[in-house]
mmCIF file of C-alpha atoms and ligand atoms in Angstrom:
data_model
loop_
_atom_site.group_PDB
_atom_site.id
_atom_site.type_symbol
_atom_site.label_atom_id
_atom_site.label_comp_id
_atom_site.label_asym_id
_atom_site.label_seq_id
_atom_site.Cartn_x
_atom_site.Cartn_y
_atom_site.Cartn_z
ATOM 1 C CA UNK Z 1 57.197 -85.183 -14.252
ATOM 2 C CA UNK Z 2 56.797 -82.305 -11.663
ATOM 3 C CA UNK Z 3 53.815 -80.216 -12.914
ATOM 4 C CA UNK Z 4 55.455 -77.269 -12.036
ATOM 5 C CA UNK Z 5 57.916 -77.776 -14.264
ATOM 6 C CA UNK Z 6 56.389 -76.626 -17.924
ATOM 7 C CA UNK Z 7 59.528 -75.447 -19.965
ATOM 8 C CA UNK Z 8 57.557 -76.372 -23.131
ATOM 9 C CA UNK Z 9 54.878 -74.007 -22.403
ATOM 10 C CA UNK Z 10 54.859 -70.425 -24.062
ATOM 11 C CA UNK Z 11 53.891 -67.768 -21.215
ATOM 12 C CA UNK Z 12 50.384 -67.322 -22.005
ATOM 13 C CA UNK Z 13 49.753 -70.986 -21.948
ATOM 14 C CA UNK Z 14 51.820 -71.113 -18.816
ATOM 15 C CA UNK Z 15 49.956 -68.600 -16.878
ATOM 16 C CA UNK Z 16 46.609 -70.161 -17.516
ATOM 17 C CA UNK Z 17 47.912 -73.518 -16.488
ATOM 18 C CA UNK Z 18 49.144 -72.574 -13.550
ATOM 19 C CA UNK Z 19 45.805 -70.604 -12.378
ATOM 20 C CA UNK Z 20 44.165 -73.999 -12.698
ATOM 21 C CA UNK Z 21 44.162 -76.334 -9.305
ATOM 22 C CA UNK Z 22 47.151 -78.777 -8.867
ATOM 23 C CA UNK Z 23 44.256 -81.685 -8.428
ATOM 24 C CA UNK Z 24 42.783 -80.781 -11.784
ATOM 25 C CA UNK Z 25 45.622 -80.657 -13.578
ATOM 26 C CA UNK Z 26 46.462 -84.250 -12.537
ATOM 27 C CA UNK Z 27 43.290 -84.916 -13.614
ATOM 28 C CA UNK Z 28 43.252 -83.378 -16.879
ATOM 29 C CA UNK Z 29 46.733 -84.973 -17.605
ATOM 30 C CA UNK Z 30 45.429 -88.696 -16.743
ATOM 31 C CA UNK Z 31 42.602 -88.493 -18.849
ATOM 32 C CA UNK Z 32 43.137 -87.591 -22.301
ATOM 33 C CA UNK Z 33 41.558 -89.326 -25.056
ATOM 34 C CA UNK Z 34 43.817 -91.095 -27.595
ATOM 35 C CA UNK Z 35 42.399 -92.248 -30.879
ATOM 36 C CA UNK Z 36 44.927 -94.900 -31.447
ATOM 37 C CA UNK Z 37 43.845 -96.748 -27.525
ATOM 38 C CA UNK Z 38 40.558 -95.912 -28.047
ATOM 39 C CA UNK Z 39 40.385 -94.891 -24.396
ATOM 40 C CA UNK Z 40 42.025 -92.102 -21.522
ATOM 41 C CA UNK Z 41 45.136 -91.723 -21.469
ATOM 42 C CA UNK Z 42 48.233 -90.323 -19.699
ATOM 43 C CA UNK Z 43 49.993 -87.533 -21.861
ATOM 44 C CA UNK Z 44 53.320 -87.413 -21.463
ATOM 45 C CA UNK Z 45 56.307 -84.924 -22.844
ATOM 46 C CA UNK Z 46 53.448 -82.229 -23.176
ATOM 47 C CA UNK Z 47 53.405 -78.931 -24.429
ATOM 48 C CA UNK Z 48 51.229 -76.138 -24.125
ATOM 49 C CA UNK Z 49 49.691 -73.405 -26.224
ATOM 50 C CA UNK Z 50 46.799 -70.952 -26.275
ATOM 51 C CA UNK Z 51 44.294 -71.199 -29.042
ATOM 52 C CA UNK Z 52 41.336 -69.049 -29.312
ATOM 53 C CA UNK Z 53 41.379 -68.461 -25.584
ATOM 54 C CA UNK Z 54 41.601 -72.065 -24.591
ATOM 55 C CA UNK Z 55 44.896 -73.930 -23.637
ATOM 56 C CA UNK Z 56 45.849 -76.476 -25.396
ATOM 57 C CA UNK Z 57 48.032 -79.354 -24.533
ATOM 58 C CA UNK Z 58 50.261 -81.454 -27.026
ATOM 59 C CA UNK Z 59 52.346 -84.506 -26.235
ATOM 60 C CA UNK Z 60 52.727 -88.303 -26.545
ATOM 61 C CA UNK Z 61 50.091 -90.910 -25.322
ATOM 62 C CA UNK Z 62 51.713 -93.026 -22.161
ATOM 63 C CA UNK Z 63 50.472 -96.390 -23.778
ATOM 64 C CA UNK Z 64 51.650 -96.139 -27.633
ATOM 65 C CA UNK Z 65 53.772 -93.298 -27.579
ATOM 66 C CA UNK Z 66 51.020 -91.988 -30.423
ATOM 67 C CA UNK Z 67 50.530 -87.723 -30.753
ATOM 68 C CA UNK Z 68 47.766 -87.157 -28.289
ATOM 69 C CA UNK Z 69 46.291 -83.580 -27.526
ATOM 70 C CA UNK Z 70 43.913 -81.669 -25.317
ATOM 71 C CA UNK Z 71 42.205 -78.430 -25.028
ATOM 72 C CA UNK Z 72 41.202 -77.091 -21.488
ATOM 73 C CA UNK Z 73 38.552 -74.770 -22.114
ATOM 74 C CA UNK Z 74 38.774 -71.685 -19.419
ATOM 75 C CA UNK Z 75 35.955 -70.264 -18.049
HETATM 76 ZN ZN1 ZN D 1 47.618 -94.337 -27.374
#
């Protein structure tokens, strides 16, 4: 999935993900926890949202397909 392409994100959550590096955001996508694997996972089919200033990231876990999510705190 390009990483540019983000039609699931609402603009707020859009802006700040595109203000962070391309290399982080790889990052940040590769390694989200999932509580079904019990380790990182890749999130896949993601959305994004802003809550209480962070973004936050919804989508499926690459390994069981479970709801996975993430919150990228901004500085
Ligand atoms: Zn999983």
């Amino acid at each position: 999935m390009p990483l540019e392409s983000i039609p699931e994100f609402t603009h707020p959550a859009a802006k700040l993900w595109k203000a962070i590096p391309a290399d982080t955001r790889k990052l940040i996508l590769a390694n989200v926890w999932c509580g079904k694997c019990s380790h990182g996972v890749t999130i896949r089919n993601f959305s994004g949202a802003v809550k209480g200033g962070n973004l936050l990231l919804v989508g499926k876990c690459s390994d069981c397909h479970g709801d996975v999510a993430r919150v990228v705190e901004s500085k």
